[in-house]
Coordinates of C-alpha atoms in Angstrom, one line a residue:
Chain A
M17 CA -13.8 -41.1 -15.4
R18 CA -14.2 -41.0 -11.7
T19 CA -15.1 -38.0 -9.7
V20 CA -12.2 -36.5 -7.7
I21 CA -12.4 -34.6 -4.4
G22 CA -9.3 -32.7 -3.5
V23 CA -8.5 -32.1 0.1
M24 CA -6.0 -29.4 0.9
G25 CA -4.6 -28.4 4.3
S26 CA -1.6 -28.1 6.5
G27 CA 1.5 -30.1 5.9
H28 CA 2.6 -29.7 9.5
P29 CA 1.9 -32.0 12.4
L30 CA -1.8 -31.9 13.5
D31 CA -3.3 -31.9 16.9
A32 CA -5.5 -34.9 17.8
A33 CA -8.8 -33.2 16.9
S34 CA -7.5 -31.9 13.5
E35 CA -6.1 -35.3 12.7
A36 CA -9.4 -37.0 13.5
R37 CA -11.3 -34.6 11.4
A38 CA -9.1 -35.0 8.4
R39 CA -9.2 -38.8 8.8
A40 CA -13.0 -38.8 9.0
L41 CA -13.2 -36.7 5.9
G42 CA -11.0 -39.1 4.0
R43 CA -13.2 -42.0 5.2
L44 CA -16.4 -40.2 4.1
I45 CA -15.0 -39.4 0.6
A46 CA -14.0 -43.0 0.0
E47 CA -17.3 -44.4 1.4
A48 CA -19.2 -42.2 -1.0
G49 CA -17.2 -43.6 -3.9
F50 CA -15.1 -40.6 -4.8
V51 CA -11.4 -40.6 -5.5
L52 CA -9.4 -38.6 -2.9
L53 CA -6.6 -36.4 -4.2
T54 CA -4.1 -34.7 -2.0
G55 CA -0.7 -33.1 -2.2
G56 CA 0.6 -36.6 -1.5
R57 CA 3.1 -36.1 1.3
A58 CA 3.3 -38.2 4.5
A59 CA 2.4 -35.2 6.6
G60 CA -0.4 -33.3 8.2
V61 CA -3.8 -33.2 6.4
M62 CA -2.4 -35.1 3.4
E63 CA -1.4 -38.1 5.5
A64 CA -4.5 -38.1 7.8
C65 CA -7.0 -37.8 5.1
S66 CA -5.3 -40.4 2.9
A67 CA -5.2 -42.8 5.9
G68 CA -8.9 -42.4 6.4
A69 CA -9.7 -42.9 2.7
K70 CA -7.5 -46.0 2.6
E71 CA -9.2 -47.5 5.7
A72 CA -12.5 -47.2 3.8
G73 CA -11.0 -48.9 0.8
G74 CA -10.9 -45.8 -1.4
L75 CA -8.6 -44.8 -4.2
V76 CA -6.0 -42.2 -3.2
V77 CA -4.0 -40.1 -5.6
G78 CA -1.2 -37.9 -4.4
V79 CA 0.4 -35.1 -6.5
L80 CA 3.9 -34.6 -5.1
P81 CA 6.1 -31.6 -5.4
D82 CA 9.2 -33.8 -5.8
T83 CA 10.7 -35.8 -8.6
D84 CA 10.4 -39.0 -6.7
A85 CA 8.1 -40.6 -4.1
A86 CA 10.4 -40.4 -1.1
S87 CA 8.2 -38.0 0.7
A88 CA 4.9 -39.8 -0.2
S89 CA 2.3 -41.1 2.2
R90 CA 2.2 -44.8 2.3
H91 CA -1.6 -44.6 1.8
L92 CA -1.4 -43.4 -1.8
D93 CA -2.4 -45.8 -4.6
V94 CA -0.9 -43.5 -7.2
A95 CA 1.9 -41.0 -6.7
I96 CA 2.0 -38.3 -9.4
R97 CA 5.6 -37.0 -9.2
T98 CA 5.8 -33.6 -10.7
G99 CA 9.3 -32.2 -9.7
M100 CA 7.6 -28.8 -9.9
G101 CA 7.6 -27.8 -6.2
D102 CA 4.7 -25.5 -5.3
A103 CA 3.6 -25.2 -8.9
R104 CA 2.0 -28.6 -8.3
N105 CA -0.6 -26.8 -6.2
V106 CA -2.2 -25.6 -9.4
I107 CA -2.4 -29.3 -10.6
N108 CA -4.0 -30.3 -7.2
V109 CA -6.9 -28.0 -7.7
L110 CA -7.3 -28.3 -11.5
S111 CA -7.5 -32.1 -11.1
S112 CA -10.1 -31.9 -8.4
D113 CA -13.8 -31.7 -9.3
V114 CA -14.4 -30.0 -6.0
V115 CA -11.9 -28.7 -3.4
I116 CA -12.2 -29.0 0.4
A117 CA -9.7 -26.9 2.3
L118 CA -8.8 -27.6 5.9
P119 CA -6.8 -25.1 8.0
G120 CA -3.3 -24.6 6.6
G121 CA -0.6 -22.1 5.8
A122 CA 0.6 -20.3 2.7
G123 CA 0.5 -23.5 0.6
T124 CA -3.1 -24.2 1.4
L125 CA -4.0 -20.5 0.8
S126 CA -2.4 -20.7 -2.6
E127 CA -4.5 -23.7 -3.4
V128 CA -7.7 -21.9 -2.3
A129 CA -6.8 -19.0 -4.5
H130 CA -5.9 -21.1 -7.5
A131 CA -9.2 -23.1 -7.2
L132 CA -11.2 -19.8 -7.1
K133 CA -9.2 -18.5 -10.1
A134 CA -10.1 -21.7 -12.0
G135 CA -13.8 -21.0 -11.2
K136 CA -14.1 -23.9 -8.7
P137 CA -16.0 -23.4 -5.5
V138 CA -14.0 -24.1 -2.4
I139 CA -15.5 -25.7 0.7
V140 CA -13.6 -24.5 3.8
L141 CA -13.9 -26.8 6.8
G142 CA -13.5 -25.1 10.2
W143 CA -11.7 -21.9 9.4
D144 CA -12.1 -18.5 7.7
P145 CA -10.0 -17.6 4.6
G146 CA -11.0 -13.9 5.1
P147 CA -12.8 -11.3 3.0
A148 CA -10.1 -11.0 0.2
L149 CA -10.4 -14.7 -0.7
R150 CA -14.1 -14.7 -0.2
A151 CA -14.4 -11.8 -2.7
A152 CA -12.3 -13.7 -5.3
G153 CA -14.8 -16.6 -5.8
R154 CA -17.3 -18.9 -4.3
V155 CA -16.4 -20.1 -0.8
L156 CA -18.7 -22.4 1.1
D157 CA -18.4 -23.0 4.9
A158 CA -18.6 -26.4 6.5
A159 CA -18.5 -27.1 10.2
S160 CA -17.9 -30.8 10.1
P161 CA -16.6 -33.5 7.6
E162 CA -20.2 -34.6 7.1
E163 CA -21.3 -31.1 6.1
A164 CA -18.2 -30.7 3.9
L165 CA -19.1 -33.9 2.0
A166 CA -22.8 -32.8 1.7
L167 CA -21.7 -29.5 0.2
A168 CA -19.3 -31.3 -2.1
R169 CA -22.2 -33.5 -3.4
E170 CA -24.3 -30.4 -3.9
V171 CA -21.6 -28.7 -5.9
L172 CA -21.1 -31.8 -7.9
G173 CA -24.8 -32.3 -8.4
R174 CA -24.7 -35.9 -7.2
Chain B
M2 CA 22.8 -10.2 -11.8
R3 CA 20.3 -7.4 -11.5
T4 CA 17.8 -7.1 -8.6
V5 CA 14.2 -7.8 -9.6
I6 CA 11.1 -6.3 -8.1
G7 CA 7.9 -8.2 -8.9
V8 CA 4.7 -6.3 -9.1
M9 CA 1.5 -8.3 -8.9
G10 CA -2.1 -7.1 -9.1
S11 CA -5.4 -7.1 -11.0
G12 CA -5.5 -8.1 -14.7
H13 CA -8.8 -6.3 -15.1
P14 CA -9.3 -2.7 -16.2
L15 CA -8.2 -0.2 -13.6
D16 CA -9.9 3.0 -12.5
A17 CA -7.9 6.2 -13.1
A18 CA -6.4 6.3 -9.6
S19 CA -5.3 2.7 -9.6
E20 CA -3.8 3.1 -13.0
A21 CA -1.8 6.2 -11.9
R22 CA -0.6 4.4 -8.8
A23 CA 0.6 1.3 -10.7
R24 CA 2.3 3.5 -13.3
A25 CA 4.0 5.6 -10.6
L26 CA 5.3 2.5 -9.0
G27 CA 6.7 1.2 -12.3
R28 CA 8.5 4.5 -12.8
L29 CA 10.0 4.5 -9.3
I30 CA 11.2 0.9 -9.7
A31 CA 13.0 1.8 -13.0
E32 CA 14.4 5.1 -11.7
A33 CA 15.9 3.2 -8.7
G34 CA 17.7 0.9 -11.2
F35 CA 15.7 -2.3 -10.5
V36 CA 14.3 -4.7 -13.1
L37 CA 10.5 -4.8 -13.1
L38 CA 8.9 -8.2 -13.4
T39 CA 5.2 -8.7 -13.9
G40 CA 2.8 -11.3 -15.3
G41 CA 3.4 -9.7 -18.6
R42 CA -0.1 -9.2 -20.0
A43 CA -1.4 -6.0 -21.6
A44 CA -3.9 -5.6 -18.9
G45 CA -4.5 -4.0 -15.5
V46 CA -1.6 -3.6 -13.1
M47 CA 0.8 -5.5 -15.4
E48 CA 0.2 -3.0 -18.3
A49 CA 0.2 0.2 -16.2
C50 CA 3.3 -0.7 -14.1
S51 CA 5.2 -1.8 -17.2
A52 CA 4.3 1.5 -19.0
G53 CA 5.6 3.5 -16.1
A54 CA 8.9 1.5 -15.9
K55 CA 9.4 1.9 -19.6
E56 CA 8.7 5.7 -19.5
A57 CA 11.6 5.9 -17.0
G58 CA 13.9 3.8 -19.3
G59 CA 13.7 0.6 -17.1
L60 CA 14.1 -3.0 -18.0
V61 CA 10.8 -4.8 -18.0
V62 CA 10.4 -8.6 -17.9
G63 CA 7.0 -10.3 -18.3
V64 CA 6.3 -13.9 -17.4
L65 CA 3.3 -14.9 -19.5
P66 CA 0.8 -17.7 -18.9
D67 CA 0.7 -18.4 -22.7
T68 CA 2.9 -20.3 -25.2
D69 CA 3.3 -17.1 -27.2
A70 CA 3.4 -13.3 -26.7
A71 CA 0.0 -12.4 -28.3
S72 CA -1.3 -11.2 -24.9
A73 CA 1.9 -9.4 -23.9
S74 CA 2.2 -5.8 -23.0
R75 CA 4.1 -3.8 -25.6
H76 CA 6.2 -2.3 -22.8
L77 CA 8.0 -5.6 -22.1
D78 CA 11.7 -5.9 -23.1
V79 CA 11.6 -9.7 -22.6
A80 CA 8.6 -11.9 -22.7
I81 CA 9.0 -15.2 -20.9
R82 CA 6.5 -17.5 -22.4
T83 CA 5.7 -20.4 -20.2
G84 CA 2.6 -22.1 -21.6
M85 CA 1.8 -23.1 -18.0
G86 CA -1.2 -21.0 -17.2
D87 CA -1.5 -19.9 -13.6
A88 CA 1.4 -22.1 -12.6
R89 CA 3.5 -19.2 -13.9
N90 CA 2.4 -17.3 -10.8
V91 CA 4.9 -19.4 -8.9
I92 CA 7.6 -18.3 -11.3
N93 CA 6.6 -14.6 -10.9
V94 CA 7.3 -14.6 -7.2
L95 CA 10.3 -17.0 -7.2
S96 CA 12.0 -14.7 -9.8
S97 CA 11.4 -11.6 -7.8
D98 CA 13.8 -10.5 -5.1
V99 CA 10.9 -8.7 -3.5
V100 CA 7.2 -8.8 -4.3
I101 CA 4.8 -5.8 -4.2
A102 CA 1.1 -6.7 -4.5
L103 CA -1.5 -4.2 -5.5
P104 CA -5.2 -5.0 -5.2
G105 CA -6.3 -8.0 -7.3
G106 CA -8.4 -11.1 -7.5
A107 CA -7.7 -14.8 -7.0
G108 CA -4.5 -14.7 -9.2
T109 CA -2.9 -12.0 -7.1
L110 CA -3.9 -13.7 -3.9
S111 CA -2.2 -16.9 -5.2
E112 CA 0.9 -14.9 -5.8
V113 CA 0.9 -13.4 -2.3
A114 CA 0.5 -16.9 -0.9
H115 CA 3.2 -18.4 -3.1
A116 CA 5.6 -15.6 -2.1
L117 CA 5.0 -16.1 1.6
K118 CA 5.4 -19.9 1.1
A119 CA 8.8 -19.2 -0.5
G120 CA 9.7 -17.2 2.6
K121 CA 9.6 -13.9 0.7
P122 CA 8.1 -10.8 2.4
V123 CA 5.2 -9.3 0.5
I124 CA 4.6 -5.5 0.4
V125 CA 0.9 -4.8 0.0
L126 CA 0.0 -1.5 -1.5
G127 CA -3.3 -0.1 -0.6
W128 CA -5.3 -3.1 0.4
D129 CA -5.6 -5.8 3.1
P130 CA -5.0 -9.5 2.4
G131 CA -6.7 -10.4 5.7
P132 CA -5.6 -12.3 8.8
A133 CA -5.1 -15.8 7.1
L134 CA -2.5 -14.6 4.7
R135 CA -0.9 -12.3 7.3
A136 CA -0.5 -15.3 9.5
A137 CA 1.2 -17.2 6.7
G138 CA 4.3 -15.0 6.4
R139 CA 5.6 -11.5 6.5
V140 CA 3.3 -8.9 5.1
L141 CA 4.3 -5.2 5.0
D142 CA 1.8 -2.4 4.4
A143 CA 2.5 0.5 2.2
A144 CA 0.1 3.4 1.6
S145 CA 1.8 4.9 -1.5
P146 CA 4.2 3.8 -4.3
E147 CA 7.0 5.7 -2.6
E148 CA 6.4 3.9 0.6
A149 CA 6.3 0.6 -1.2
L150 CA 9.6 1.2 -2.8
A151 CA 11.1 2.3 0.5
L152 CA 10.0 -0.9 2.1
A153 CA 11.3 -2.9 -0.9
R154 CA 14.7 -1.3 -0.4
E155 CA 14.6 -2.1 3.3
V156 CA 13.8 -5.7 2.6
L157 CA 16.6 -5.9 0.0
G158 CA 19.1 -4.1 2.2
R159 CA 20.0 -1.6 -0.4
Chain C
M15 CA 9.7 -6.4 -27.2
R16 CA 13.2 -7.6 -28.0
T17 CA 14.0 -10.7 -30.1
V18 CA 15.3 -13.6 -28.1
I19 CA 17.7 -16.3 -29.3
G20 CA 17.8 -19.3 -27.1
V21 CA 21.0 -21.3 -26.9
M22 CA 20.8 -24.9 -25.5
G23 CA 23.6 -27.4 -25.0
S24 CA 25.5 -29.4 -22.5
G25 CA 25.6 -28.5 -18.8
H26 CA 28.8 -30.5 -18.4
P27 CA 32.4 -29.1 -18.6
L28 CA 33.4 -28.3 -22.2
D29 CA 36.6 -28.9 -24.0
A30 CA 38.5 -25.8 -25.1
A31 CA 37.1 -25.8 -28.7
S32 CA 33.5 -26.3 -27.5
E33 CA 33.9 -23.6 -24.9
A34 CA 35.3 -21.2 -27.5
R35 CA 32.5 -22.0 -30.0
A36 CA 29.8 -21.3 -27.4
R37 CA 31.5 -18.1 -26.3
A38 CA 31.8 -16.9 -29.9
L39 CA 28.1 -17.6 -30.5
G40 CA 27.1 -15.6 -27.4
R41 CA 29.3 -12.7 -28.6
L42 CA 27.7 -12.8 -32.1
I43 CA 24.2 -12.9 -30.7
A44 CA 24.8 -9.8 -28.5
E45 CA 26.6 -7.9 -31.2
A46 CA 23.6 -8.4 -33.5
G47 CA 21.4 -6.9 -30.8
F48 CA 19.5 -10.0 -29.8
V49 CA 18.7 -11.1 -26.2
L50 CA 20.5 -14.3 -25.3
L51 CA 18.4 -16.8 -23.3
T52 CA 19.9 -20.0 -21.7
G53 CA 19.1 -22.5 -19.0
G54 CA 21.0 -20.1 -16.7
R55 CA 23.4 -22.3 -14.9
A56 CA 27.1 -21.6 -14.3
A57 CA 28.0 -24.6 -16.4
G58 CA 28.8 -25.8 -19.9
V59 CA 27.3 -24.1 -22.8
M60 CA 25.1 -21.9 -20.6
E61 CA 28.1 -20.4 -18.9
A62 CA 30.3 -20.0 -22.0
C63 CA 27.6 -18.5 -24.2
S64 CA 26.5 -16.1 -21.4
A65 CA 30.1 -15.0 -20.9
G66 CA 30.5 -14.3 -24.6
A67 CA 27.3 -12.3 -24.8
K68 CA 28.2 -10.3 -21.7
E69 CA 31.7 -9.5 -23.1
A70 CA 29.8 -7.9 -26.1
G71 CA 27.5 -5.9 -23.8
G72 CA 24.5 -8.0 -24.5
L73 CA 21.4 -8.7 -22.4
V74 CA 21.4 -12.2 -20.9
V75 CA 18.4 -14.0 -19.4
G76 CA 18.7 -17.4 -17.7
V77 CA 15.8 -19.7 -16.9
L78 CA 16.8 -21.7 -13.9
P79 CA 15.5 -25.1 -12.8
D80 CA 15.8 -24.1 -9.2
T81 CA 13.8 -21.9 -6.8
D82 CA 16.8 -19.6 -6.2
A83 CA 19.8 -18.3 -8.1
A84 CA 22.5 -20.2 -6.3
S85 CA 23.4 -22.2 -9.4
A86 CA 23.2 -19.2 -11.8
S87 CA 25.9 -17.9 -14.1
R88 CA 27.3 -14.6 -12.9
H89 CA 26.9 -13.4 -16.5
L90 CA 23.1 -13.3 -16.3
D91 CA 21.3 -9.9 -16.2
V92 CA 18.0 -11.6 -15.2
A93 CA 17.6 -14.9 -13.5
I94 CA 14.2 -16.4 -14.0
R95 CA 13.8 -18.9 -11.1
T96 CA 11.2 -21.5 -11.8
G97 CA 11.6 -24.2 -9.2
M98 CA 10.3 -26.6 -11.8
G99 CA 13.3 -28.7 -12.6
D100 CA 13.4 -29.9 -16.2
A101 CA 10.0 -28.6 -16.9
R102 CA 11.8 -25.3 -17.3
N103 CA 13.2 -26.7 -20.6
V104 CA 9.8 -26.1 -22.1
I105 CA 9.9 -22.4 -21.0
N106 CA 13.4 -22.1 -22.5
V107 CA 12.2 -22.9 -26.0
L108 CA 8.8 -21.2 -25.8
S109 CA 10.5 -18.0 -24.7
S110 CA 13.0 -18.1 -27.6
D111 CA 12.1 -16.8 -31.0
V112 CA 14.6 -19.1 -32.5
V113 CA 16.6 -22.0 -30.9
I114 CA 20.2 -22.9 -31.5
A115 CA 21.3 -26.2 -30.0
L116 CA 24.9 -27.2 -29.4
P117 CA 25.9 -30.7 -28.5
G118 CA 24.4 -31.9 -25.2
G119 CA 22.8 -34.8 -23.4
A120 CA 19.2 -35.7 -22.6
G121 CA 18.3 -32.2 -21.4
T122 CA 19.4 -30.6 -24.7
L123 CA 17.6 -33.3 -26.7
S124 CA 14.4 -32.6 -24.7
E125 CA 14.7 -28.9 -25.6
V126 CA 15.2 -29.8 -29.3
A127 CA 12.1 -32.0 -29.1
H128 CA 10.0 -29.3 -27.3
A129 CA 11.0 -26.6 -29.8
L130 CA 10.0 -28.8 -32.7
K131 CA 6.7 -29.7 -30.9
A132 CA 6.1 -25.9 -30.6
G133 CA 6.6 -25.5 -34.3
K134 CA 9.9 -23.7 -33.9
P135 CA 12.8 -24.5 -36.2
V136 CA 16.0 -25.6 -34.4
I137 CA 19.5 -24.8 -35.6
V138 CA 21.9 -27.5 -34.6
L139 CA 25.5 -26.4 -34.5
G140 CA 28.1 -29.1 -35.0
W141 CA 26.2 -32.3 -34.3
D142 CA 23.5 -34.5 -35.6
P143 CA 20.2 -35.1 -33.6
G144 CA 19.4 -38.1 -35.8
P145 CA 16.6 -39.1 -38.1
A146 CA 13.8 -39.3 -35.5
L147 CA 14.2 -35.7 -34.3
R148 CA 14.7 -34.5 -37.9
A149 CA 11.4 -36.1 -38.9
A150 CA 9.6 -34.4 -36.0
G151 CA 10.1 -30.8 -37.3
R152 CA 12.4 -28.4 -39.1
V153 CA 16.1 -28.9 -38.2
L154 CA 18.8 -26.6 -39.8
D155 CA 22.5 -27.5 -39.8
A156 CA 25.2 -25.0 -39.0
A157 CA 28.9 -25.6 -39.1
S158 CA 30.0 -22.5 -37.3
P159 CA 28.7 -19.8 -34.9
E160 CA 28.6 -17.4 -37.8
E161 CA 26.5 -19.8 -39.9
A162 CA 24.2 -20.4 -36.9
L163 CA 23.6 -16.7 -36.5
A164 CA 23.0 -16.3 -40.2
L165 CA 20.4 -19.1 -40.2
A166 CA 18.8 -17.6 -37.1
R167 CA 18.4 -14.2 -38.9
E168 CA 16.9 -16.0 -41.9
V169 CA 14.4 -17.8 -39.7
L170 CA 13.6 -14.6 -37.9
G171 CA 13.3 -12.7 -41.2
R172 CA 15.7 -9.9 -40.0
Chain D
M11 CA 1.8 -47.5 -3.6
R12 CA 1.2 -49.2 -6.9
T13 CA 3.7 -49.5 -9.6
V14 CA 3.1 -47.3 -12.6
I15 CA 4.0 -48.1 -16.2
G16 CA 4.0 -45.1 -18.5
V17 CA 3.2 -45.6 -22.1
M18 CA 4.1 -42.7 -24.5
G19 CA 3.6 -42.5 -28.2
S20 CA 1.9 -40.7 -31.1
G21 CA -1.2 -38.6 -30.4
H22 CA -2.2 -38.8 -34.1
P23 CA -4.5 -41.4 -35.6
L24 CA -2.9 -44.9 -35.8
D25 CA -3.0 -47.5 -38.5
A26 CA -4.7 -50.8 -37.6
A27 CA -1.5 -52.6 -36.6
S28 CA -0.2 -49.8 -34.4
E29 CA -3.6 -49.5 -32.8
A30 CA -3.7 -53.2 -32.1
R31 CA -0.2 -53.1 -30.6
A32 CA -0.9 -50.3 -28.3
R33 CA -4.1 -51.9 -27.2
A34 CA -2.4 -55.2 -26.5
L35 CA 0.3 -53.5 -24.5
G36 CA -2.4 -51.8 -22.3
R37 CA -4.1 -55.1 -21.8
L38 CA -0.8 -56.8 -20.7
I39 CA 0.0 -54.0 -18.3
A40 CA -3.4 -54.2 -16.6
E41 CA -3.3 -58.0 -16.5
A42 CA 0.1 -57.9 -14.8
G43 CA -1.4 -55.6 -12.1
F44 CA 0.4 -52.4 -13.0
V45 CA -1.2 -49.0 -13.2
L46 CA -1.2 -47.6 -16.8
L47 CA -0.2 -43.9 -17.1
T48 CA -0.5 -42.0 -20.4
G49 CA -0.8 -38.4 -21.6
G50 CA -4.5 -38.9 -21.2
R51 CA -5.9 -37.7 -24.4
A52 CA -8.6 -39.5 -26.5
A53 CA -6.1 -39.9 -29.4
G54 CA -3.5 -42.2 -30.8
V55 CA -1.4 -44.4 -28.5
M56 CA -3.0 -42.8 -25.4
E57 CA -6.5 -43.8 -26.4
A58 CA -5.6 -47.3 -27.7
C59 CA -3.5 -48.3 -24.8
S60 CA -6.0 -47.0 -22.3
A61 CA -8.8 -48.9 -24.0
G62 CA -6.7 -52.1 -23.7
A63 CA -5.9 -51.6 -20.1
K64 CA -9.6 -50.9 -19.3
E65 CA -10.7 -54.0 -21.1
A66 CA -8.5 -56.0 -18.8
G67 CA -10.0 -54.2 -15.7
G68 CA -6.9 -52.1 -15.1
L69 CA -6.4 -48.7 -13.4
V70 CA -5.7 -46.0 -15.9
V71 CA -4.3 -42.6 -15.1
G72 CA -4.0 -39.8 -17.7
V73 CA -1.9 -36.7 -17.2
L74 CA -3.6 -34.0 -19.4
P75 CA -2.0 -30.9 -20.9
D76 CA -5.2 -29.0 -20.4
T77 CA -6.9 -27.3 -17.4
D78 CA -10.0 -29.5 -17.9
A79 CA -10.8 -33.0 -19.1
A80 CA -12.5 -32.2 -22.4
S81 CA -9.8 -33.9 -24.4
A82 CA -9.6 -36.9 -22.1
S83 CA -10.0 -40.5 -23.1
R84 CA -13.2 -42.0 -21.7
H85 CA -11.1 -45.0 -20.5
L86 CA -9.3 -43.0 -17.8
D87 CA -10.1 -43.7 -14.2
V88 CA -8.3 -40.5 -13.0
A89 CA -7.7 -37.4 -15.1
I90 CA -4.8 -35.3 -13.8
R91 CA -5.4 -31.9 -15.3
T92 CA -2.3 -29.8 -15.3
G93 CA -3.0 -26.8 -17.5
M94 CA 0.7 -26.9 -18.3
G95 CA 0.8 -27.9 -21.9
D96 CA 3.8 -29.9 -22.9
A97 CA 5.5 -29.3 -19.5
R98 CA 3.2 -32.2 -18.4
N99 CA 5.4 -34.5 -20.4
V100 CA 8.0 -34.2 -17.6
I101 CA 5.3 -35.3 -15.1
N102 CA 4.4 -38.3 -17.3
V103 CA 7.8 -39.7 -17.1
L104 CA 8.6 -38.8 -13.5
S105 CA 5.4 -40.4 -12.4
S106 CA 6.2 -43.7 -14.2
D107 CA 8.4 -46.3 -12.6
V108 CA 9.3 -47.4 -16.1
V109 CA 8.6 -45.8 -19.5
I110 CA 7.6 -47.7 -22.7
A111 CA 7.7 -45.5 -25.8
L112 CA 5.9 -46.4 -29.0
P113 CA 6.5 -44.5 -32.3
G114 CA 5.6 -40.9 -32.0
G115 CA 6.6 -37.3 -32.9
A116 CA 8.3 -34.5 -31.1
G117 CA 6.2 -34.9 -28.0
T118 CA 7.1 -38.6 -27.6
L119 CA 10.8 -37.7 -28.2
S120 CA 10.7 -35.1 -25.5
E121 CA 9.3 -37.7 -23.1
V122 CA 12.1 -40.2 -24.1
A123 CA 14.6 -37.5 -23.4
H124 CA 13.1 -36.4 -20.1
A125 CA 13.0 -40.0 -18.9
L126 CA 16.6 -40.5 -19.8
K127 CA 17.5 -37.2 -18.1
A128 CA 15.7 -38.5 -14.9
G129 CA 17.9 -41.6 -15.1
K130 CA 15.0 -43.9 -16.1
P131 CA 15.5 -46.5 -18.7
V132 CA 13.2 -46.3 -21.7
I133 CA 11.8 -49.3 -23.5
V134 CA 11.3 -48.5 -27.2
L135 CA 8.7 -50.7 -28.9
G136 CA 9.2 -51.1 -32.6
W137 CA 11.2 -48.0 -33.6
D138 CA 14.6 -46.4 -33.3
P139 CA 15.2 -43.2 -31.4
G140 CA 18.7 -42.8 -33.0
P141 CA 22.2 -42.6 -31.7
A142 CA 21.9 -39.2 -29.9
L143 CA 19.1 -40.3 -27.6
R144 CA 20.7 -43.8 -27.1
A145 CA 23.9 -42.0 -26.0
A146 CA 21.9 -40.0 -23.5
G147 CA 20.8 -42.9 -21.3
R148 CA 19.7 -46.5 -21.2
V149 CA 17.4 -47.5 -24.1
L150 CA 16.1 -51.0 -24.4
D151 CA 14.6 -52.4 -27.6
A152 CA 11.4 -54.5 -27.7
A153 CA 9.9 -56.0 -30.8
S154 CA 6.5 -56.9 -29.3
P155 CA 4.2 -55.8 -26.4
E156 CA 5.1 -59.0 -24.7
E157 CA 8.8 -58.3 -24.9
A158 CA 8.2 -54.7 -23.8
L159 CA 6.4 -55.9 -20.7
A160 CA 9.1 -58.5 -20.0
L161 CA 11.7 -55.8 -20.2
A162 CA 9.6 -53.6 -17.9
R163 CA 9.4 -56.3 -15.3
E164 CA 13.2 -56.8 -15.5
V165 CA 13.8 -53.1 -15.0
L166 CA 11.4 -53.0 -12.1
G167 CA 12.9 -56.2 -10.6
R168 CA 9.5 -57.9 -10.3

């Protein structure tokens, strides 16, 4: 079984710097031989990170909220279609051996919370989830995609 | 169809003041004629709030993470058994016309996030979810069960 | 906690006899003091059975596939909104202490299968699920709403 | 995005002929360049089919009922961990572009029903789901793994 790194973050359009950061993170994950898992949509962090992983020849799995793949990023290898709306956020984090969270809205925050609830450390890249989420589990801070990957390796022990 | 107020919060043992507050809130919800919905377990806020609502003759619905009702509060009228673990947190907030959140851990924070994602205002009673969650939707602050119910009525327009 | 009888069946328009049968079943369930649980929509067996239970002053809970209650029967007391599409079929049967299935299509058949998988007997009223489903668990045959309720009582031991 | 063939069937120990058939089917699916998706467990059809696909160098995705991968087949490349019990059966069929069902119990029957509900044809290999399920959608009969794959290609139009 391959090791899966889940990347969560905004589903809204990204500014150029955020887009580049998510893309670089996807590339690093793929180059390190990990599977990238995202929420699967052709939007925001999901799209940029998947594009980066695909550029580097990685395997990309998306877990979609919908019953079909109409909203899917074209960079996915496998589209898991759940038809469960935001309940798929729970699947995203359970299916990830480690979770990296980029800035996002309520959906991303729900994923951070679910990951912590499941006892999984969350690596936050470039933002602060605040004291309430930090008190709910183990949150690690990364300032760059490189540092996020290094922390992920440390958490995974490889 | 009856109006449902969902109360979320810690599933861990409560101190006396927190227990009394959750119980008082349950009583107020029932006295006002609303259905109380919780995560259904015989623990923490779920148990105390359900007990309060039941004392006041209210209707109490619990949405359980398990496939059976072994973990259910004895104060429930109806036990929705989902077998979906924490994915049931999404159901808790979607099924509530308004959500009141008491202090809790990662599970409660996931419910706050899911409620905001679904466009529902969240009334927080006696704690601070922090700037990231506040930026993700409409969060209203209550200092007492009475104020929480008043805000709930305001949100519901009745 | 109150005992819940789940009634499953077609979500398509019913002929007059099927409508009357579903309505009579709802009435009997309510008169016997059980909670009626259905898939919640204002259609087919869900609507007719809920109307019958409501006429008899019963408590009616609907477990909807949607994130909101737009599709809900007006006879529901409580609308559980799952946003999980057909995955809510699993919740329907897990939340029912006994399941009665009227004629239906693929959705109803999935509910029969899930109930049997969960080890719950299924009472089929007026149709034959066939040998494959019968081999998968305990299926009881009823020829009338009265017989279905009598079998339900027997299964429940009350 | 790659095309996914879902294979459903018993999670109980298989006799030698059933084991060989499931394994052969997995091999054929991988050789044809399709992704194999199963319920992911190290048991019955899931295990045998995954082993066959892996022998042929295929990509194998398992959608597990559990929150972790303890029950997973060692032949999976990616373990989707849902924590949703049998509700994951819905994900299995939604995520498959075509579904092939081998003999199984209530779980398999629920998957056949959910696939038909979602408008997906189901190829049954070596058994009869009965008239009720056949009336609920499009069921195609295959007598061998080779015929099942040929029908799958036909359904997929490739």
